[in-house]
Coordinates of C-alpha atoms in Angstrom, one line a residue:
X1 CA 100.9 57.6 34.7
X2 CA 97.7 55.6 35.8
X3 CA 95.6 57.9 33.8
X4 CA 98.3 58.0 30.5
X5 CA 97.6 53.7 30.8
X6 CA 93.1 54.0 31.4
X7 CA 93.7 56.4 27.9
X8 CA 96.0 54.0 25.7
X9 CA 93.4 51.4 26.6
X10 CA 90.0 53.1 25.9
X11 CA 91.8 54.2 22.7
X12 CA 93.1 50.6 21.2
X13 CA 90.5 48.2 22.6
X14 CA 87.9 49.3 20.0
X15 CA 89.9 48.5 16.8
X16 CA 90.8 44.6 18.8
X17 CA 87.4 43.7 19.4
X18 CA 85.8 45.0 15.8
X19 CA 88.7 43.1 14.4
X20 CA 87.7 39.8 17.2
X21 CA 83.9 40.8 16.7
X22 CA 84.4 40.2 12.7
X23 CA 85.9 37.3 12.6
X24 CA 83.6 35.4 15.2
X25 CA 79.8 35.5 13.5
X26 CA 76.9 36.2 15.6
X27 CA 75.0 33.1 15.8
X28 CA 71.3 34.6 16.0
X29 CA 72.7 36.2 12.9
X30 CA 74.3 32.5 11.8
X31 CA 70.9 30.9 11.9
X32 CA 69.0 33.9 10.5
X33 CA 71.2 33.1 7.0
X34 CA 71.2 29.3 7.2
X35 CA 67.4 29.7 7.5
X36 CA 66.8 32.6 5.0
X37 CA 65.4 30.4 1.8
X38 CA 64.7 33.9 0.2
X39 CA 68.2 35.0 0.4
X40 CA 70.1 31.8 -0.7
X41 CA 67.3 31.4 -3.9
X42 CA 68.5 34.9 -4.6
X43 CA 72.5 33.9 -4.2
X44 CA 71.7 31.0 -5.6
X45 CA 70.2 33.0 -9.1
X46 CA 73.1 35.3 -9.1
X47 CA 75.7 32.9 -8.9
X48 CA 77.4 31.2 -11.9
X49 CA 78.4 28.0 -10.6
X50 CA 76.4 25.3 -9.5
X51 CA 74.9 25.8 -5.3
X52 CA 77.5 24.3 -2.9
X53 CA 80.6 25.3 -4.9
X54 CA 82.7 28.3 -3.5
X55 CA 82.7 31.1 -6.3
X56 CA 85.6 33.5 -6.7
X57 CA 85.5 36.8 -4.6
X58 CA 84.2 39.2 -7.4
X59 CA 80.8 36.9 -8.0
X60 CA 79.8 36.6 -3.9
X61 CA 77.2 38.6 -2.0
X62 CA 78.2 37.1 1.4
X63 CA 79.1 39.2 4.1
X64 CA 80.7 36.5 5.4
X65 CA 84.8 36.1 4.4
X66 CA 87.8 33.5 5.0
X67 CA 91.4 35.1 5.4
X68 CA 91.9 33.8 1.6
X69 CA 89.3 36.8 0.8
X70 CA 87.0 33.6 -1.4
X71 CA 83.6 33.7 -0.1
X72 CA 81.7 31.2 0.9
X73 CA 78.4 29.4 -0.9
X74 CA 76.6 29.2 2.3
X75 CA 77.3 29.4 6.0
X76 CA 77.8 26.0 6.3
X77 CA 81.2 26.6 4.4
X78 CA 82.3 28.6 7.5
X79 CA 82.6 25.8 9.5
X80 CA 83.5 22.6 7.4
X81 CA 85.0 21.7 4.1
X82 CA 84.0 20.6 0.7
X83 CA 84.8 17.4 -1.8
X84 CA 85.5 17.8 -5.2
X85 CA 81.8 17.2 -6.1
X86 CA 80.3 19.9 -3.7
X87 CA 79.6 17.8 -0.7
X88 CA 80.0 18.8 2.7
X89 CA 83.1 16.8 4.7
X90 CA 82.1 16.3 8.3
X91 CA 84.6 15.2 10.6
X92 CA 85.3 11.5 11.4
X93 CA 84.2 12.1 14.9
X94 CA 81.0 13.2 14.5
X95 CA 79.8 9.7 12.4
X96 CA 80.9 6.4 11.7
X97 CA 82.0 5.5 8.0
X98 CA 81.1 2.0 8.0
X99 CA 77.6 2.3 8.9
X100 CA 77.2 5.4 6.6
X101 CA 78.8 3.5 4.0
X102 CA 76.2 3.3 0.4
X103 CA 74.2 6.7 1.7
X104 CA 74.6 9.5 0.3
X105 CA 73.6 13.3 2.2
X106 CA 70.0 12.9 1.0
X107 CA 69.6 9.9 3.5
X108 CA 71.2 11.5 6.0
X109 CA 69.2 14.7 6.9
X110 CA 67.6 14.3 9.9
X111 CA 65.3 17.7 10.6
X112 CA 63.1 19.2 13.7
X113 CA 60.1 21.1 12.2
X114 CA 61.0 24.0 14.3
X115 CA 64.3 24.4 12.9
X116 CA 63.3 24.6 9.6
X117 CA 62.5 28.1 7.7
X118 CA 59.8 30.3 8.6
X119 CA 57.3 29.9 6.5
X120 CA 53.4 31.5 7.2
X121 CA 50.8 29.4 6.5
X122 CA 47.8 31.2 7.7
X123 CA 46.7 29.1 10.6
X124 CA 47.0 31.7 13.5
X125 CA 43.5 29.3 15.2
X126 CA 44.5 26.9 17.6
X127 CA 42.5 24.0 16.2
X128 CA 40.7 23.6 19.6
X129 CA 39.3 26.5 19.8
X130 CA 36.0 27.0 22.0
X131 CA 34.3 29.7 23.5
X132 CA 32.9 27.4 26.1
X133 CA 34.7 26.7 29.2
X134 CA 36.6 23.5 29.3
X135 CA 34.9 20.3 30.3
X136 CA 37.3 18.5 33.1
X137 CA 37.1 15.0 31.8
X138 CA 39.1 12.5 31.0
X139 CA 39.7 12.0 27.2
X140 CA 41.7 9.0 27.8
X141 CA 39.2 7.1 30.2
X142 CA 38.7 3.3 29.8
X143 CA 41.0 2.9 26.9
X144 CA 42.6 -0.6 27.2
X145 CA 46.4 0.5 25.4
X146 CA 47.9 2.9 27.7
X147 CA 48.5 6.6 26.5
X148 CA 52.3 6.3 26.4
X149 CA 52.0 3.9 23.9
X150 CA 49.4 5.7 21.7
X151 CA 49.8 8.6 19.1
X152 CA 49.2 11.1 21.9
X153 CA 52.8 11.9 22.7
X154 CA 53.1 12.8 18.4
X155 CA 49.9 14.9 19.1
X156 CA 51.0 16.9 21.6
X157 CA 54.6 17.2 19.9
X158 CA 53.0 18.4 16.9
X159 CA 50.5 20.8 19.0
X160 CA 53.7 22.1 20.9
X161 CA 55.0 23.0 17.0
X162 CA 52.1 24.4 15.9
X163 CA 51.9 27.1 19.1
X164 CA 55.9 27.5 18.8
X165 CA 55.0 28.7 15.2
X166 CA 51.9 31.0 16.3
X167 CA 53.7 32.5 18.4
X168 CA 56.8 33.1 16.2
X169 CA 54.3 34.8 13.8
X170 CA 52.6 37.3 16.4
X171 CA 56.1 38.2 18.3
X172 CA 58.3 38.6 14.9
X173 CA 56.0 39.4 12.1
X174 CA 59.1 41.3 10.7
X175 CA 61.3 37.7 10.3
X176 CA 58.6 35.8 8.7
X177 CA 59.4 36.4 4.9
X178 CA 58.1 33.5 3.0
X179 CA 54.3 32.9 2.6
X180 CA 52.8 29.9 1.2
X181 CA 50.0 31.8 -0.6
X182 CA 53.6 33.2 -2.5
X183 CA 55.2 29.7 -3.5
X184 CA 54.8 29.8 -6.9
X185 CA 56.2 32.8 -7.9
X186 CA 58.8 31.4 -6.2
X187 CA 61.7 29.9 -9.2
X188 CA 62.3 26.7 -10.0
X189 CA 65.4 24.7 -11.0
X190 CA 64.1 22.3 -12.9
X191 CA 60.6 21.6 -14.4
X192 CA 58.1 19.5 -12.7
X193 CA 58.0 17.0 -15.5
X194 CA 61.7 16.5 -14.7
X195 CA 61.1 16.1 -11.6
X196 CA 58.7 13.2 -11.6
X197 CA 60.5 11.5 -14.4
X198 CA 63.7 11.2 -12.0
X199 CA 62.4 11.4 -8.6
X200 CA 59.0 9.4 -8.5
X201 CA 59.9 6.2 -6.8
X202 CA 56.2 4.9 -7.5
X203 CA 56.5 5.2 -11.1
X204 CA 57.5 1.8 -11.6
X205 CA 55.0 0.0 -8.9
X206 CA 51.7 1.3 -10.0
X207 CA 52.3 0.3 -13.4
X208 CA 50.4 -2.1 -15.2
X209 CA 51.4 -4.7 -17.7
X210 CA 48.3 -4.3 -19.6
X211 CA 47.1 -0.3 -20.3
X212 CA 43.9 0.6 -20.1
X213 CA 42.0 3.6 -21.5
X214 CA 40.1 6.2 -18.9
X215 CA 38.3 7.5 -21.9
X216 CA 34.4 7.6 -21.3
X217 CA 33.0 4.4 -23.3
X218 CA 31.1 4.9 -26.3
X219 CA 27.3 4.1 -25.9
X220 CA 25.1 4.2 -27.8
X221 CA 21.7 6.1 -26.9
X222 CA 18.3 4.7 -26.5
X223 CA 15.3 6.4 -27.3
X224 CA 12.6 5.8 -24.7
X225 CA 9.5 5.9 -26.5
X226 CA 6.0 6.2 -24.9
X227 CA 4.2 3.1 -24.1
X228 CA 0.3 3.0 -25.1
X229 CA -0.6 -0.2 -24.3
X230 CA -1.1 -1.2 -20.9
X231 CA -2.0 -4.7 -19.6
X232 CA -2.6 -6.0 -16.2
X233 CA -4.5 -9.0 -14.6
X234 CA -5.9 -11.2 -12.1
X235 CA -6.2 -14.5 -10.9
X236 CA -7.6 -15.7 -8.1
X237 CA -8.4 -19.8 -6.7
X238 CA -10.8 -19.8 -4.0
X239 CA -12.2 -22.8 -2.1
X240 CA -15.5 -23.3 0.3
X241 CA -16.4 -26.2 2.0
X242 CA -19.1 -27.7 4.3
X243 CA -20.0 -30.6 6.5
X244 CA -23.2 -32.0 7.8
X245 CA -23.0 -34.9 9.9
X246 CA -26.4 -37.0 8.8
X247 CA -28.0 -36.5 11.9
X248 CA -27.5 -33.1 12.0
X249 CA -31.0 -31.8 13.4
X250 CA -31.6 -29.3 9.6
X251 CA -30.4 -31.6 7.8
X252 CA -28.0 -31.0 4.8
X253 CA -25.6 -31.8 1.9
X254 CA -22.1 -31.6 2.7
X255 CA -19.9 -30.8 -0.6
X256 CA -16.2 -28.9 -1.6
X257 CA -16.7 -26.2 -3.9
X258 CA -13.6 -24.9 -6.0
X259 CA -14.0 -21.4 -7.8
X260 CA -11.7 -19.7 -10.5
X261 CA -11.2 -16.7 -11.8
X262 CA -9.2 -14.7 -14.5
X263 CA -9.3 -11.5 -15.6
X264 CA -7.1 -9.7 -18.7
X265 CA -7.0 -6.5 -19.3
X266 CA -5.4 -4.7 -22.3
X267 CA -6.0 -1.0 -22.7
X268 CA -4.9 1.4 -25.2
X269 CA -4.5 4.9 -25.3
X270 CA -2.6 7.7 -27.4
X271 CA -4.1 11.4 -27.7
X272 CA -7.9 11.6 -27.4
X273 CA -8.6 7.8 -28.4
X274 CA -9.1 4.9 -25.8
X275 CA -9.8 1.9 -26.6
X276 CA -10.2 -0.6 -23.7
X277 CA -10.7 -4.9 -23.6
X278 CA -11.3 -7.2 -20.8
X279 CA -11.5 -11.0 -21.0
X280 CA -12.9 -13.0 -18.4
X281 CA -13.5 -16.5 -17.0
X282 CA -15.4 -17.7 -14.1
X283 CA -15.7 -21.3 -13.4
X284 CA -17.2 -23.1 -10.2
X285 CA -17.1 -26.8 -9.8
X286 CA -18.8 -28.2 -6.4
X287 CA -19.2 -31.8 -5.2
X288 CA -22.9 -33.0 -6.1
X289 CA -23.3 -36.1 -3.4
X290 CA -27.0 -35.5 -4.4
X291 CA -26.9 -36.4 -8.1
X292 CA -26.8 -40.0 -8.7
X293 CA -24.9 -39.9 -12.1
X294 CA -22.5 -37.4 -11.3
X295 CA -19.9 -36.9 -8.8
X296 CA -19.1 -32.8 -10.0
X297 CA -21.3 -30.7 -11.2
X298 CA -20.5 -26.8 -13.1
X299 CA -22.0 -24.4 -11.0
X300 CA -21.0 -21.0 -12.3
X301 CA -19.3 -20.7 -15.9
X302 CA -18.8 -17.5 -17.4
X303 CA -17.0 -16.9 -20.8
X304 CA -17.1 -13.3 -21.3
X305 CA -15.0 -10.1 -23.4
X306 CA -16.4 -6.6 -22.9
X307 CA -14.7 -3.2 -24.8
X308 CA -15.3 0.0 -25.9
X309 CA -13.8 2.3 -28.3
X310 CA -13.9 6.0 -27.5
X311 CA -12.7 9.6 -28.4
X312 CA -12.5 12.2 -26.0
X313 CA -15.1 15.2 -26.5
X314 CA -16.3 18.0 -24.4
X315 CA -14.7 17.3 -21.0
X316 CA -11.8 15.3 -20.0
X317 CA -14.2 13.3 -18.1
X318 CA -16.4 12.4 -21.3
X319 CA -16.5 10.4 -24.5
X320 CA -17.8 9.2 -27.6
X321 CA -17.8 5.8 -27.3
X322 CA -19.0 2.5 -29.0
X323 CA -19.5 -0.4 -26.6
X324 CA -19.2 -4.5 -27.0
X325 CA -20.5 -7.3 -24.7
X326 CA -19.9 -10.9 -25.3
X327 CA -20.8 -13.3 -23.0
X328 CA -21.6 -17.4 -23.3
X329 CA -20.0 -20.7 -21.3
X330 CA -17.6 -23.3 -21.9
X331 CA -18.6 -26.7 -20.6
X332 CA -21.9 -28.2 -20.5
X333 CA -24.3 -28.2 -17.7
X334 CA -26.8 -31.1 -16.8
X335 CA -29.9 -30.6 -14.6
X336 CA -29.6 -32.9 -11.0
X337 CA -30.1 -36.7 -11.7
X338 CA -30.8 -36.3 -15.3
X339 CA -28.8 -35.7 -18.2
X340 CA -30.8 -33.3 -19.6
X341 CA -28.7 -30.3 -21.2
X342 CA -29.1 -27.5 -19.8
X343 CA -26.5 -25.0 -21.0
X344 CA -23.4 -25.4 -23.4
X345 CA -21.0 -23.5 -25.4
X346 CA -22.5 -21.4 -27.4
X347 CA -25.5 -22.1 -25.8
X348 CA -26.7 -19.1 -24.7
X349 CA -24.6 -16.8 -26.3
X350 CA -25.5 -13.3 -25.3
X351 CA -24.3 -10.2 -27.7
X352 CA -25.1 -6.4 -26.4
X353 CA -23.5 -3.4 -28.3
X354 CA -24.3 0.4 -27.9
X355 CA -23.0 3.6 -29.4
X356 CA -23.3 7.0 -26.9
X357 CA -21.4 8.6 -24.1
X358 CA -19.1 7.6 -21.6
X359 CA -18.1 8.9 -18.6
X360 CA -14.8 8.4 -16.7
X361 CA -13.8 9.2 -13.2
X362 CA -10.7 8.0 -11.1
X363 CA -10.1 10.2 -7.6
X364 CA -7.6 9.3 -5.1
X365 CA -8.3 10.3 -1.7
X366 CA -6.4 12.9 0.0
X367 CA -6.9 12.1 3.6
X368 CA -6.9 7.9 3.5
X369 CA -4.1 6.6 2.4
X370 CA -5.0 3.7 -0.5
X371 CA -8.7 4.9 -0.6
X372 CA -9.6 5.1 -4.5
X373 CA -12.7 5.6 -7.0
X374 CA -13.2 4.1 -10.3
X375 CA -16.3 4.7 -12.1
X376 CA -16.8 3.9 -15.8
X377 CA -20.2 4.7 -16.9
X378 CA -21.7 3.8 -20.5
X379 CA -25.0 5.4 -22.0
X380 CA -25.8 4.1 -25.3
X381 CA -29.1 5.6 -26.3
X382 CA -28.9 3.2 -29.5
X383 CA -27.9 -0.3 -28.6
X384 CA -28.9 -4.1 -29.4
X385 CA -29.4 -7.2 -27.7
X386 CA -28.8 -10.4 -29.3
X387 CA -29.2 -13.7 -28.0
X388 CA -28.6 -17.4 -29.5
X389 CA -28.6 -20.9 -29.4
X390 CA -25.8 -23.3 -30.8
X391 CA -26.9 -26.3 -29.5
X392 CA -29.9 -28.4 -30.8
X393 CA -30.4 -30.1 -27.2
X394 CA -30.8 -26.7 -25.1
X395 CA -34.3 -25.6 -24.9
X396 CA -34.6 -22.5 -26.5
X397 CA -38.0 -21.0 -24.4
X398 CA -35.5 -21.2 -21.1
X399 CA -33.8 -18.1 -22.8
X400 CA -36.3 -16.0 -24.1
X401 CA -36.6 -17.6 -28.0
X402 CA -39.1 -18.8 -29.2
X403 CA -39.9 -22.1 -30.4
X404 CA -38.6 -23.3 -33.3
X405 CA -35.9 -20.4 -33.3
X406 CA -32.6 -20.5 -32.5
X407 CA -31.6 -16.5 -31.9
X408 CA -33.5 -13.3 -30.9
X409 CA -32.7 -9.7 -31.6
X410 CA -33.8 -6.1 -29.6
X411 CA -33.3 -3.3 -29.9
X412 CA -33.4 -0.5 -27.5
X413 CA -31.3 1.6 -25.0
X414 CA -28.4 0.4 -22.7
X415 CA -26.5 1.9 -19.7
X416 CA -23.5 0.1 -18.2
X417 CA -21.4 0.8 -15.4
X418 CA -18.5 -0.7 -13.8
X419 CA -17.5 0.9 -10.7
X420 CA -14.4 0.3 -8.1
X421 CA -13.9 1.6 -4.8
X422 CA -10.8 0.4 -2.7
X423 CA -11.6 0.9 0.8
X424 CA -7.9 1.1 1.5
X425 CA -4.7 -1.2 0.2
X426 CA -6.2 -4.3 1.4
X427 CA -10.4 -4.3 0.9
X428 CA -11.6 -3.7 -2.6
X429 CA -15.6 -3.4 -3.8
X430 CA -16.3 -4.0 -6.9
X431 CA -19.8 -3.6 -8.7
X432 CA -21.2 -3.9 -12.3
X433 CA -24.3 -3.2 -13.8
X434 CA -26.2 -4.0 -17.3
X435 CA -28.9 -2.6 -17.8
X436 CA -31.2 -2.8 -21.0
X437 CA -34.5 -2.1 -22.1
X438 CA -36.3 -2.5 -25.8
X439 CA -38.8 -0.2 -24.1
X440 CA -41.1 -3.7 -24.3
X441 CA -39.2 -5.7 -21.8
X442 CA -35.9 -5.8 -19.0
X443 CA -32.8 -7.2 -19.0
X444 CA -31.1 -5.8 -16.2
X445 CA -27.6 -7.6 -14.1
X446 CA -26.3 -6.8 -11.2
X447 CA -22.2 -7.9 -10.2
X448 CA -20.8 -7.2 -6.5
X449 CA -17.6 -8.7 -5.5
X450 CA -16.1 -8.3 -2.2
X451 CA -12.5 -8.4 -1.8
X452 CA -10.9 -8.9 1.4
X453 CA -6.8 -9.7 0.9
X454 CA -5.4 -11.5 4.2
X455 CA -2.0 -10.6 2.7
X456 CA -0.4 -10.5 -0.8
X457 CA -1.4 -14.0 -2.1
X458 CA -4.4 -14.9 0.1
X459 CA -7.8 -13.5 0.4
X460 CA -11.5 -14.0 1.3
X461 CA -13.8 -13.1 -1.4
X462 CA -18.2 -12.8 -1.4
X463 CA -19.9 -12.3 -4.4
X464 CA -23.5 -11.6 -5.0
X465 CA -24.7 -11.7 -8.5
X466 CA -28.6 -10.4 -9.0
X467 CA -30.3 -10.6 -12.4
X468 CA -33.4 -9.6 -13.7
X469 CA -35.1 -11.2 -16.8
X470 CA -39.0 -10.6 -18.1
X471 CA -38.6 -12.3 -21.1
X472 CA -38.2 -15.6 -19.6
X473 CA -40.4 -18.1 -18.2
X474 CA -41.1 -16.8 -14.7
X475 CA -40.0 -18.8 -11.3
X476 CA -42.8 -19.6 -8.4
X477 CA -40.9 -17.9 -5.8
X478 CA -38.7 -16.0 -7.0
X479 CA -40.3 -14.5 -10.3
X480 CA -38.4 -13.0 -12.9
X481 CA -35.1 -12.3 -10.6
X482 CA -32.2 -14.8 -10.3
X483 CA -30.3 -14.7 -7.2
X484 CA -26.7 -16.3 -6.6
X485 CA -24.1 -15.9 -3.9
X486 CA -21.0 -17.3 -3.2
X487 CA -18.3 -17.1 0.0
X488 CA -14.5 -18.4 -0.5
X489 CA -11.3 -18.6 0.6
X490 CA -8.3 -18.7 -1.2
X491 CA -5.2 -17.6 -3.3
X492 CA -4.9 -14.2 -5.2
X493 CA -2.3 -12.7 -8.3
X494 CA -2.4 -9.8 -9.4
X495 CA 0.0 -7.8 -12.1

């Protein structure tokens, strides 16, 4: 009998637990459906009727069934019921109507990220990643919050996530069925532009009341045109003065001596042609405690425009050039204790003009810094020199004219030269020289100016002015060479 009884038992228990087994789900296999977004899009394309209501038997793909033989939407219908408008119905217990009342399930849904579907996303790197040993230091060392009430506890939430998830992909490779490099293959219930239109909850703050237009402005272009003029300048008030107390053992007049300068230049060039212009004006008043009928005398006054015309020809470095010099004064000049005239306007006016070559050369200096070379030199092997007298009360035979006459013309050959060199940004030497010859007699000038800038607007400056003259009256000492020199202190421009 005992063995008849083990036999009726091995033989009926497997048809009451396939039947138990059946109607009590697996869970592992519960959450694997609940989870599976693949699976309900595909029911969810299938089916009919809208998601979340229970279709009729013929129209499910569920393995899941109810002793009514309807099948369910989704899992969830398993376990609790429906309203009318597809809604799950919880049970009272398990929330409180009256603070739930005026939400609606979208408020409600409260989620961990590691219950959520399985989706890979390609990050199998742990973000700290370092194939150096660990440093043991305290990252949180010093701070004044404490770490508890930081964003470290998130971090190291959302660390422990991001490691569940790695190693969900490297154990189960064969459950992860979604890929976000595949999401938009993926279909779509409505179209996106639904989708902002009724879901954007911004749409209505970031709009204005006035619209404006993102289109690129209209502007008109400008045509930058080459500029051939260029014009720069200098000016410069310098100031030297000296004291002798009368009984100073030499001896010696004390006076204040005031010096200015300007210089325009306005050059021109397009192509082959130059064509260059200065204007200048020097003018020196000094104390005269000497001169009886003067307080101020003029001690240097120069009026003077030099240019030249040229077209380039054989080398970059030459041209063909015709040259003009202008010089004269502007206020009158009275010999000491005596109001004899000495010079005026007009009076001497002295006129030199050439036609040969010129020679240009302008070299920077590759190891100083600032270091510079200017050098303009002027041959005219057919020139002129004219020189007159405008006033009646100027004696002529001081300039070279004779008596009776008030102007004087020769001709002969010329060579001028202006040269610059810039010792660096600060100290500047500049020298001209005039030099003609009717092959009878000289007229030769010599121009050195020291520039020494103490910064951008002051600056000490020594000039030395030597001129030779043979068709003048000679001096006792000096002969026929004219010697002045001047030291100052002062402000400087230049644009």
């Amino acid at each position: 009998m005992k063995q008849i009884g083990l036999f009726l038992i091995f033989w009926v228990a497997p048809f009451i637990l396939s039947k138990t087994v059946a109607q009590v789900p697996d869970s592992l296999e519960l959450f694997e459906n609940i989870t599976d977004i693949e699976k309900l899009i595909q029911q969810r394309g299938d089916q009919s009727s809208p998601l979340g209501i229970a279709p009729a038997v013929s129209q499910q793909k569920n393995i899941y069934k109810k002793s009514s033989a309807a099948t369910v939407g989704v899992p969830l219908d398993s376990l609790y019921h429906r309203k009318a408008n597809g809604t799950l119905q919880l049970p009272d217990n398990l929330y409180d109507p009256g603070s739930l009342s005026g939400l609606t399930l979208r408020d409600t849904l409260f989620y961990n990220p590691l219950f959520l579907p399985m989706i890979f996303t390609g990050k199998m790197l742990p973000p700290d990643l370092s194939f150096y040993p660990p440093k043991e230091s305290n990252l949180y060392k010093g701070l004044l919050i404490p770490q508890e009430k930081t964003f470290a506890p998130d971090l190291r939430h959302v660390a422990f996530i991001n490691k569940t998830r790695r190693d969900f992909y490297m154990e189960y490779p064969d459950r992860v069925k979604l890929s976000v490099f595949h999401l938009d293959s993926l279909p779509s219930s409505s179209k996106d532009n639904d989708v902002i239109e009724t879901f954007n909850p911004f749409r209505e703050l970031i709009s204005t009341e006035t619209s404006y237009s993102l289109n690129a402005p209209q502007v008109e272009g400008v045509e930058i045109k080459r500029k051939y003029w260029i014009n720069s300048g200098e000016h410069s008030l310098q100031l030297s003065q000296s004291y002798f107390s009368p009984n100073w053992h030499k001896g010696g007049t004390s006076n204040v001596n005031i010096i200015n300068n300007h210089i325009i230049r306005m050059n021109y060039r397009k192509e082959r042609i130059r064509f260059n212009n200065t204007f200048e004006w020097r003018l020196s008043v000094f104390t005269a405690p000497d001169d009886s009928i003067r307080k101020f005398r003029i001690g240097e006054d120069l009026l003077r425009y030099y240019g030249d015309f040229g077209v380039d020809a054989f080398n970059k470095h030459w041209s063909y050039s015709v040259n003009l010099d202008v010089k004269s004064q502007l206020f009158n000049n009275y010999l000491t204790n005596s109001n004899e005239l000495r010079s005026a306007f007009l009076a001497p006016l002295y006129v030199n003009g050439g036609i040969g070559l010129k020679y240009n050369l302008d070299k920077r200096s590759e190891q100083v810094r600032h270091r510079r070379t200017r050098l303009d030199l002027h041959l005219a092997p057919i020139s002129f020199n004219f020189r007159y007298i405008g006033n009646d009360k100027v004696n002529v035979t001081r300039y070279g004219i004779e008596e009776g006459k008030t102007h004087t013309i020769d001709f002969g050959s010329t060579v001028t030269a202006n040269f610059i060199y810039d010792f660096n940004r600060y100290i500047t030497w500049n020298s001209q020289l005039k030099y003609f010859t009717s092959y009878e007699k000289v007229e030769a000038e010599l121009e050195n100016t020291l520039n020494m800038a103490l910064t951008n607007a002051f600056s000490t400056r020594f000039y030395l002015n030597l001129r030779f003259d043979d068709s003048v009256p000679p001096d006792p000492k000096y002969h026929f060479l004219q010697v002045t020199e001047l030291l100052s202190f002062g402000l400087n421009y230049k644009w």
